[in-house]
PDB file of C-alpha atoms and ligand atoms in Angstrom:
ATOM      1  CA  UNK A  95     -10.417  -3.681 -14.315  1.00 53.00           C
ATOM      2  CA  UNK A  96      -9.293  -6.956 -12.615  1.00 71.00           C
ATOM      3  CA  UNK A  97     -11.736  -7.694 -10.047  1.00 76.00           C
ATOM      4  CA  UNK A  98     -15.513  -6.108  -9.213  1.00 80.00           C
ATOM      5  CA  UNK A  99     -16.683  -6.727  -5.237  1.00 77.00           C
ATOM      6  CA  UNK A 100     -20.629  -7.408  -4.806  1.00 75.00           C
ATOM      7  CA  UNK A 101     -20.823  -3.814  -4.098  1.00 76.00           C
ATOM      8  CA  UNK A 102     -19.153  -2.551  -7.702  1.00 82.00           C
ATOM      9  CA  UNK A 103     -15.778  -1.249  -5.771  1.00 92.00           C
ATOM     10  CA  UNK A 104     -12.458  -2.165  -7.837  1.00 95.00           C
ATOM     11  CA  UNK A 105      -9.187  -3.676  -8.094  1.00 97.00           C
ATOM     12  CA  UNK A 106      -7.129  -2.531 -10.538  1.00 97.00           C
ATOM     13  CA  UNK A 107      -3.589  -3.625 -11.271  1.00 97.00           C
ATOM     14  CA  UNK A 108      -1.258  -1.216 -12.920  1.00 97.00           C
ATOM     15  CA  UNK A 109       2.442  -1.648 -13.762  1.00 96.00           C
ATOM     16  CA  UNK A 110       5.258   1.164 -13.562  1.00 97.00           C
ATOM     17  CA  UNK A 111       6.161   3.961 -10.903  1.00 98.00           C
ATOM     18  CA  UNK A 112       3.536   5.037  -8.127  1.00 98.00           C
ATOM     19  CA  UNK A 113       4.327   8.113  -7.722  1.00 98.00           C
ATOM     20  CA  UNK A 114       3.221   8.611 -11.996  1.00 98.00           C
ATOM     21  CA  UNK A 115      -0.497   7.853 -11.149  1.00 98.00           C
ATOM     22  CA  UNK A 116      -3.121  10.171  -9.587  1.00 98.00           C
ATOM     23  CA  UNK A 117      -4.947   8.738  -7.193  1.00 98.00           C
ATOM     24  CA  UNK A 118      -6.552  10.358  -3.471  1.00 98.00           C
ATOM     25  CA  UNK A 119      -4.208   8.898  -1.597  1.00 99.00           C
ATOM     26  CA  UNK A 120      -0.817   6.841  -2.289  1.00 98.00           C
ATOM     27  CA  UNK A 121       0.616   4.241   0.302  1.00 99.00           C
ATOM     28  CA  UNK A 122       4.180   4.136   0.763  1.00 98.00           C
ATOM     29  CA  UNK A 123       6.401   1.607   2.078  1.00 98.00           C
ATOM     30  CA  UNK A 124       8.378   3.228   4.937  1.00 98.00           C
ATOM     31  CA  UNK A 125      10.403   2.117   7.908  1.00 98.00           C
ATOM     32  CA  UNK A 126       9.428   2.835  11.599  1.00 98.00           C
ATOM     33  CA  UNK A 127      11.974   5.888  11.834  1.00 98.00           C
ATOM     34  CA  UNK A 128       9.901   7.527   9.566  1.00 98.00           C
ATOM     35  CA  UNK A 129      13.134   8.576   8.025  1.00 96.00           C
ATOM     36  CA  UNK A 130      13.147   8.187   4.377  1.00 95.00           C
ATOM     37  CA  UNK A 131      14.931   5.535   2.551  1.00 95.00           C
ATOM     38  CA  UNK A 132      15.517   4.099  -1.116  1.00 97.00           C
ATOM     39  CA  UNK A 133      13.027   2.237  -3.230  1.00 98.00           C
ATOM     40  CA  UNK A 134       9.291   3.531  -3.407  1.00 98.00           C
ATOM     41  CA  UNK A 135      10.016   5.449  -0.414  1.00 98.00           C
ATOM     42  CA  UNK A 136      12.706   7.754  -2.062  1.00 98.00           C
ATOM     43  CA  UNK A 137      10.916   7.413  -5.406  1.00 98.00           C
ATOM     44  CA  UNK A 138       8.341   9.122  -3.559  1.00 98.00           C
ATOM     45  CA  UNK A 139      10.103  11.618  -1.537  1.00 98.00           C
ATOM     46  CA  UNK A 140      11.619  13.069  -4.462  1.00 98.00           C
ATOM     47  CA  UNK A 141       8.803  13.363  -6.922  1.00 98.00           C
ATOM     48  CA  UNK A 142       6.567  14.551  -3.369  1.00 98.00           C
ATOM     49  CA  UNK A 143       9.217  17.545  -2.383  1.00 98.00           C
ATOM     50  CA  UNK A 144      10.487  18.710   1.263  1.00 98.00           C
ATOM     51  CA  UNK A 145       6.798  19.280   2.621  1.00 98.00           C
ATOM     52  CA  UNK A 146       6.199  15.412   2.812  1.00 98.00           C
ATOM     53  CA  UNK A 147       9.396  14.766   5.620  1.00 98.00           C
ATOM     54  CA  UNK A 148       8.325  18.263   7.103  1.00 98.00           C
ATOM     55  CA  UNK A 149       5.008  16.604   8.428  1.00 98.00           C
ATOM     56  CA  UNK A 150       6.941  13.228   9.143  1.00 98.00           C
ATOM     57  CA  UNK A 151       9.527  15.106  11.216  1.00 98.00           C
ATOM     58  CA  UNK A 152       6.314  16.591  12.709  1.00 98.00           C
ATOM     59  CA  UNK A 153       4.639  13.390  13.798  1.00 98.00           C
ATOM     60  CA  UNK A 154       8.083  11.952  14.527  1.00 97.00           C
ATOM     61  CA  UNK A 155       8.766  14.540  17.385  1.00 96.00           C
ATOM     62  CA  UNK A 156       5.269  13.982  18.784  1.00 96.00           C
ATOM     63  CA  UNK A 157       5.046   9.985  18.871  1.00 94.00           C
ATOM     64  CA  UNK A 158       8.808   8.863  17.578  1.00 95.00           C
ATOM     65  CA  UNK A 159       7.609   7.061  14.627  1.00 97.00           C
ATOM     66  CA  UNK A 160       5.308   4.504  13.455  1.00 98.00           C
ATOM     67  CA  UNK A 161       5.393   0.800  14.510  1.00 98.00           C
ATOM     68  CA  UNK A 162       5.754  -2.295  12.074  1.00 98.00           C
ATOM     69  CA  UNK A 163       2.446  -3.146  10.992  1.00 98.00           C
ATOM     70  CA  UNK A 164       1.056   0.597  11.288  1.00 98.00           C
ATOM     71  CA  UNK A 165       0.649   3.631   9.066  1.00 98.00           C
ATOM     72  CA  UNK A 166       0.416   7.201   9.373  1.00 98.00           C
ATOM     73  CA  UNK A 167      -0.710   9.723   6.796  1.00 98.00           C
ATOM     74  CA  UNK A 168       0.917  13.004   5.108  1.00 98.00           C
ATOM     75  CA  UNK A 169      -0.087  15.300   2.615  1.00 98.00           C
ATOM     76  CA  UNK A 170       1.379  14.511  -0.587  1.00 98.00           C
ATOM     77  CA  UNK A 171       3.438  18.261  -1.660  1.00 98.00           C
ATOM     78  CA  UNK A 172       3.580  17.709  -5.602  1.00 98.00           C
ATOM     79  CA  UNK A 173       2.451  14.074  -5.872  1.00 98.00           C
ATOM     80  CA  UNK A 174      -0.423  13.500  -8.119  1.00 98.00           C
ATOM     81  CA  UNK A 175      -2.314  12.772  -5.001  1.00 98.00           C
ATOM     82  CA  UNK A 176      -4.227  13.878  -1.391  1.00 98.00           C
ATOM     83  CA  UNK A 177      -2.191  11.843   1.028  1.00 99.00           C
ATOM     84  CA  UNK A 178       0.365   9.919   1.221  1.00 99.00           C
ATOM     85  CA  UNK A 179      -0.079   6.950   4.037  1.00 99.00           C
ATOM     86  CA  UNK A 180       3.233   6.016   4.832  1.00 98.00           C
ATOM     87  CA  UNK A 181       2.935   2.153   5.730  1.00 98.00           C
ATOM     88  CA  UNK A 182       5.395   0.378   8.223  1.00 98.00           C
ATOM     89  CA  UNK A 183       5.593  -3.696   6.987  1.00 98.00           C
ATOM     90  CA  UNK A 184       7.626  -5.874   8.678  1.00 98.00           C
ATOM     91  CA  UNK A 185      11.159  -7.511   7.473  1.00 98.00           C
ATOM     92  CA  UNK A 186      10.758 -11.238   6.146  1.00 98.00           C
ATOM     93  CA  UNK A 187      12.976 -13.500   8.547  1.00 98.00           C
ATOM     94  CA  UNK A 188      10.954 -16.389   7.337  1.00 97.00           C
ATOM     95  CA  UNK A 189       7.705 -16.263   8.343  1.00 97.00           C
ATOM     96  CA  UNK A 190       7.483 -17.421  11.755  1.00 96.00           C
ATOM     97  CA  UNK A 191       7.829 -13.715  13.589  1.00 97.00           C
ATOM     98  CA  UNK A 192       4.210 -12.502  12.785  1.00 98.00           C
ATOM     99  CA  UNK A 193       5.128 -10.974   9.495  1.00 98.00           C
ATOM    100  CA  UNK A 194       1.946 -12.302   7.554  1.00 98.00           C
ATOM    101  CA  UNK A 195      -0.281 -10.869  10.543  1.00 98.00           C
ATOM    102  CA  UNK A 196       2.169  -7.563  10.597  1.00 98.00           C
ATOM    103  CA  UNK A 197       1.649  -6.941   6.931  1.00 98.00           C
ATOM    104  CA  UNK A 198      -1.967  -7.436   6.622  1.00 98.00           C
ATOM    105  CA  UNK A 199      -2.403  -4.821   9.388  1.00 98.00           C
ATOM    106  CA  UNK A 200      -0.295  -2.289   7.517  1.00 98.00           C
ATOM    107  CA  UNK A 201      -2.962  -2.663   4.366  1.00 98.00           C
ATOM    108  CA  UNK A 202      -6.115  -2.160   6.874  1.00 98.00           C
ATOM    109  CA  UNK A 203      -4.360   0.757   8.558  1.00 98.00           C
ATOM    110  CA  UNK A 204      -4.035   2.687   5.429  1.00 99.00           C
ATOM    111  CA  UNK A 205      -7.968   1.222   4.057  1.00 98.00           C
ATOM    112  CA  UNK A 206      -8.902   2.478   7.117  1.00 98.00           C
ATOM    113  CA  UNK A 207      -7.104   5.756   7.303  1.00 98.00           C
ATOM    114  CA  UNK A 208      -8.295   5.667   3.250  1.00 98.00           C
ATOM    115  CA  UNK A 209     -12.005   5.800   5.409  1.00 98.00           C
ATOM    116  CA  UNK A 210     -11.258   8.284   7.809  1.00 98.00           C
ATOM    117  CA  UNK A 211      -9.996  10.732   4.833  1.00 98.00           C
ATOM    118  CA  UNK A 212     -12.943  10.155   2.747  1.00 98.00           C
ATOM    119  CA  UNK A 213     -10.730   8.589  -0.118  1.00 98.00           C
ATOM    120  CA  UNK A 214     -12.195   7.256  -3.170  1.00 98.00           C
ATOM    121  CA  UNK A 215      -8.873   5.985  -4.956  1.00 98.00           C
ATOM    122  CA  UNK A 216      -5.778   4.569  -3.210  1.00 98.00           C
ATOM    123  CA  UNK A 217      -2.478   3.255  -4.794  1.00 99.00           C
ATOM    124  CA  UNK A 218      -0.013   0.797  -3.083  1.00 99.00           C
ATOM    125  CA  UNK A 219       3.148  -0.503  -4.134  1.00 98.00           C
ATOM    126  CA  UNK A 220       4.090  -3.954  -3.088  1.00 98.00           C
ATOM    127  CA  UNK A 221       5.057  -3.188   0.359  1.00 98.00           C
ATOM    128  CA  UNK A 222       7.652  -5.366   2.208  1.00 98.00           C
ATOM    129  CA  UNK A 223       9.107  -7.118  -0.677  1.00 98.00           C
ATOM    130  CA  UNK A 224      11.867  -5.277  -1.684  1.00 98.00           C
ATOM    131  CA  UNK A 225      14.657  -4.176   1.203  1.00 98.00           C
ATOM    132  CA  UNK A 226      12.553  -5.830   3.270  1.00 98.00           C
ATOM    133  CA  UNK A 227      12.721  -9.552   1.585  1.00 98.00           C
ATOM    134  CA  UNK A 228       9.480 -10.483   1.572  1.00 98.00           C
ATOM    135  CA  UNK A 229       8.249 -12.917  -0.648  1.00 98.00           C
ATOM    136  CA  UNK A 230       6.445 -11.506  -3.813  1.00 97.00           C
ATOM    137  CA  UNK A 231       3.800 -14.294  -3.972  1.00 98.00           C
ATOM    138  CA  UNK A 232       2.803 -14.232  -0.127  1.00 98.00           C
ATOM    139  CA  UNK A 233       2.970 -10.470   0.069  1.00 98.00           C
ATOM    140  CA  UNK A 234       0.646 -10.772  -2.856  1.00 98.00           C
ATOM    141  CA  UNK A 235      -2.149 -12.996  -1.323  1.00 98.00           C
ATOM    142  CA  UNK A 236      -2.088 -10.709   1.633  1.00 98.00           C
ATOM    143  CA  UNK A 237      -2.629  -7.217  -0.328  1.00 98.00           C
ATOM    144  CA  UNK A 238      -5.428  -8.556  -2.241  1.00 98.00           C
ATOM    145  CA  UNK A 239      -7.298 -10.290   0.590  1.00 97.00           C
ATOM    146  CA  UNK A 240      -6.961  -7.442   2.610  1.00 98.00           C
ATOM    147  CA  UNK A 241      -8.300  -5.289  -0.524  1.00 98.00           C
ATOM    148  CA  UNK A 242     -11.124  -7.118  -1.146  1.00 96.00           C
ATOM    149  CA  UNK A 243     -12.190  -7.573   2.384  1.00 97.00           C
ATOM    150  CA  UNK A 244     -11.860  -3.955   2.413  1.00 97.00           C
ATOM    151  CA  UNK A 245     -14.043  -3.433  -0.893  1.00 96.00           C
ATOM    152  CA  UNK A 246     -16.732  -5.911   0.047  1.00 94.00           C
ATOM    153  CA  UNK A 247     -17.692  -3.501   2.728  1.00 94.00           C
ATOM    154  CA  UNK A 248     -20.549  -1.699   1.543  1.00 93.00           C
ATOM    155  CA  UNK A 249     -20.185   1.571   4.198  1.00 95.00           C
ATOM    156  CA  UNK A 250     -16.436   1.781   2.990  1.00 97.00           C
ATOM    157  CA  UNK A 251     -15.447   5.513   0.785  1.00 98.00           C
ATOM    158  CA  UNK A 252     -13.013   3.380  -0.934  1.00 98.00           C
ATOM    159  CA  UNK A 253     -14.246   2.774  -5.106  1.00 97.00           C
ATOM    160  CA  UNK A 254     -10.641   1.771  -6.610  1.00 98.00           C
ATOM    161  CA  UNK A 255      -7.429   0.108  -4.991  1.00 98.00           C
ATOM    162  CA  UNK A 256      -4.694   0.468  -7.556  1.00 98.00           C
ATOM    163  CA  UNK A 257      -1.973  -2.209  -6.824  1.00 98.00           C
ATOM    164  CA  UNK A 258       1.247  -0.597  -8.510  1.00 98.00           C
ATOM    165  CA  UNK A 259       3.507  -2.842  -9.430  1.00 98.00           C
ATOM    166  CA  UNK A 260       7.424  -1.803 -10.208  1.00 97.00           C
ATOM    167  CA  UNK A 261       8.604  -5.131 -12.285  1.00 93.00           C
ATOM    168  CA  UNK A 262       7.092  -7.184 -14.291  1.00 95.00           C
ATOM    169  CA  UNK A 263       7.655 -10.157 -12.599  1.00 95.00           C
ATOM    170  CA  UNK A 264       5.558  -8.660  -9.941  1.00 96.00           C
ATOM    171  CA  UNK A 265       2.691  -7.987 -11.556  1.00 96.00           C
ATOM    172  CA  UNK A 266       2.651 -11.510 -13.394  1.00 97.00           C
ATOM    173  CA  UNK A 267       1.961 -13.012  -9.848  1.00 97.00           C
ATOM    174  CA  UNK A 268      -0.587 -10.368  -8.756  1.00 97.00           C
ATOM    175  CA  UNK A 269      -3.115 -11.327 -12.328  1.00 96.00           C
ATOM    176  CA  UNK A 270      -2.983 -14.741 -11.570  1.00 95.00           C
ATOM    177  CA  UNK A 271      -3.521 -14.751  -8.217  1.00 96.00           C
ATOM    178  CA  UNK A 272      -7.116 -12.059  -8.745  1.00 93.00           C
ATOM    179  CA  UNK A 273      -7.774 -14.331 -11.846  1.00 88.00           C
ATOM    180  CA  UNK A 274      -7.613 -17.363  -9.686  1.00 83.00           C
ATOM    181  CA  UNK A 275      -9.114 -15.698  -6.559  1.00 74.00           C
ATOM    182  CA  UNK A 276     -11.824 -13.529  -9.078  1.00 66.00           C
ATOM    183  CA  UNK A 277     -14.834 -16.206  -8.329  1.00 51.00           C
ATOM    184  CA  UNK A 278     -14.465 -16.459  -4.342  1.00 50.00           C
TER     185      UNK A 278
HETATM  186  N1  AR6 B1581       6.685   2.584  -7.740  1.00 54.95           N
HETATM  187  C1  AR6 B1581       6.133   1.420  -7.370  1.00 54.95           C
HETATM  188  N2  AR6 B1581       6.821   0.425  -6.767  1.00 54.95           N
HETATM  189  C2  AR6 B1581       8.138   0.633  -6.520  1.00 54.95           C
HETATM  190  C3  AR6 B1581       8.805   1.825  -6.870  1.00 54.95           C
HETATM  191  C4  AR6 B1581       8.020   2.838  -7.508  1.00 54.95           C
HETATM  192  N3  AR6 B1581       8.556   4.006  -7.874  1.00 54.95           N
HETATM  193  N4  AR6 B1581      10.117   1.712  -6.495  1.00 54.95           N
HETATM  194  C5  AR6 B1581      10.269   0.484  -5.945  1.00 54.95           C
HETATM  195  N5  AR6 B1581       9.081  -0.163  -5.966  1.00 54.95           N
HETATM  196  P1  AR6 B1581      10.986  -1.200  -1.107  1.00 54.95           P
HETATM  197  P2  AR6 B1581      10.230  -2.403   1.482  1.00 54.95           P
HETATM  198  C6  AR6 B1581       8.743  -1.526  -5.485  1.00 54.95           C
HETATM  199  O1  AR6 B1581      12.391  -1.702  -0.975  1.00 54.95           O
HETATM  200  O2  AR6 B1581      10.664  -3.745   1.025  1.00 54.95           O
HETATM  201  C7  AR6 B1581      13.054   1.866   2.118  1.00 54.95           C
HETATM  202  O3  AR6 B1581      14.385   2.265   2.234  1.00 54.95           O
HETATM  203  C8  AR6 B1581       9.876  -2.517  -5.318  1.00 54.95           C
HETATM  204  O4  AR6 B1581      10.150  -3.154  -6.555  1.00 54.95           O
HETATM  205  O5  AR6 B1581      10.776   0.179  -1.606  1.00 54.95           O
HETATM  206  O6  AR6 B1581       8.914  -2.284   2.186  1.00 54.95           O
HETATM  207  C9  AR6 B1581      12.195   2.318   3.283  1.00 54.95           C
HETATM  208  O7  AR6 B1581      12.628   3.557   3.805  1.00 54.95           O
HETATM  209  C10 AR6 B1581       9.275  -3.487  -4.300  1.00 54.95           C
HETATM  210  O8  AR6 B1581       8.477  -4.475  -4.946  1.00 54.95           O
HETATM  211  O9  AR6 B1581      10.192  -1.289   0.325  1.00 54.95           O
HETATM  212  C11 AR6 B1581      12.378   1.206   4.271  1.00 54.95           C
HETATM  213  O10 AR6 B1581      13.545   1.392   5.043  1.00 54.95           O
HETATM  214  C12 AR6 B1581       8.352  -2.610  -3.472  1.00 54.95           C
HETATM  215  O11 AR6 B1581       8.244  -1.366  -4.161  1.00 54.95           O
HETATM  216  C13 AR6 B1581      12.525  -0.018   3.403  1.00 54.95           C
HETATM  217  O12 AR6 B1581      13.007   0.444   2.149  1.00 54.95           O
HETATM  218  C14 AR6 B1581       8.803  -2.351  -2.058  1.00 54.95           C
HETATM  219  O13 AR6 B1581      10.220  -2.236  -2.032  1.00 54.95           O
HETATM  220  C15 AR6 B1581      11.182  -0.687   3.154  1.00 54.95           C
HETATM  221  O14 AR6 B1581      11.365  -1.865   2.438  1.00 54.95           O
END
């Protein structure tokens, strides 16, 4: 355990492969197509089966995708897991084209559709920062404010957000930031 809110809700930090650790619901870091891709996303398409792109070719016929900064959410076919809430962050071209503001919303979208679902635990990977270029310490501050604004609500389902980090490197910056952040 890395962090308690006021109301005894969690942050936990784990490091490895998301689509290993059962959870309600596990976030993925898509693109707007909705299409599949490499990284998380294909880690998670593979482990998950056919059913998951079924449903995304589903919601992809109806609305044509998902915007940057959105989410939508699947069932999870042989994931460990409830739901999958694909997540739409933006691509890092420096900072000044509303990509912290794009990839806070993504987190609240999926906390939110976390509420809707009645989820108690929900993984994410580090969305954004891999194809996508953004960087790991910014992305970082950004997940876990957004977590434990989340968590410090007391009407929320939520107990646990699992942060899953792939490399090491990432999760270095991710315990020193909720170390340093742990008292505010
Ligand atoms: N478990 C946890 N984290 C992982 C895993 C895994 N199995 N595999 C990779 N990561 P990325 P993005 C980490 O590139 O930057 C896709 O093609 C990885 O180390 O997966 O949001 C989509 O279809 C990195 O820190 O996602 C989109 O087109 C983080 O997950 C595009 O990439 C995110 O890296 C999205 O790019």
């Amino acid at each position: 355990m890395e962090y308690a809110s006021g109301t005894g809700k969690k942050i936990v930090l784990m490091q490895g492969d998301i689509t290993k650790i059962p959870v309600d619901a596990m976030a993925n870091a898509a693109n707007s197509a909705l299409a599949g891709g490499g990284g998380v996303d294909g880690a998670i398409h593979r482990a998950g089966g056919p059913a998951i792109m079924r449903e995304l070719d589903a919601i992809r016929a109806k609305s044509g995708g998902c915007p940057t900064g959105s989410a939508v959410a699947t069932g999870a076919g042989n994931l460990p897991a409830r739901y999958v809430f694909h997540a739409v962050g933006p691509v890092w071209h420096g900072g000044k084209r509303g990509e912290p503001e794009l990839l806070a919303a993504c987190y609240r979208k999926c906390l939110e559709l976390a509420r809707e679902h009645g989820v108690r635990t929900i993984s994410f990977p580090a969305i954004s920062t891999g194809v996508y270029g953004y960087p790991q310490k910014e992305a970082a501050e950004i997940a876990i404010r957004e977590a434990k604004k989340h968590l410090d609500d007391p009407s929320t389902p939520v107990e646990q957000v699992v942060f899953v980090l792939f490399d090491r490197a990432a999760d270095e910056i991710y315990r020193s930031l909720l170390q340093s952040t742990s008292g505010q």
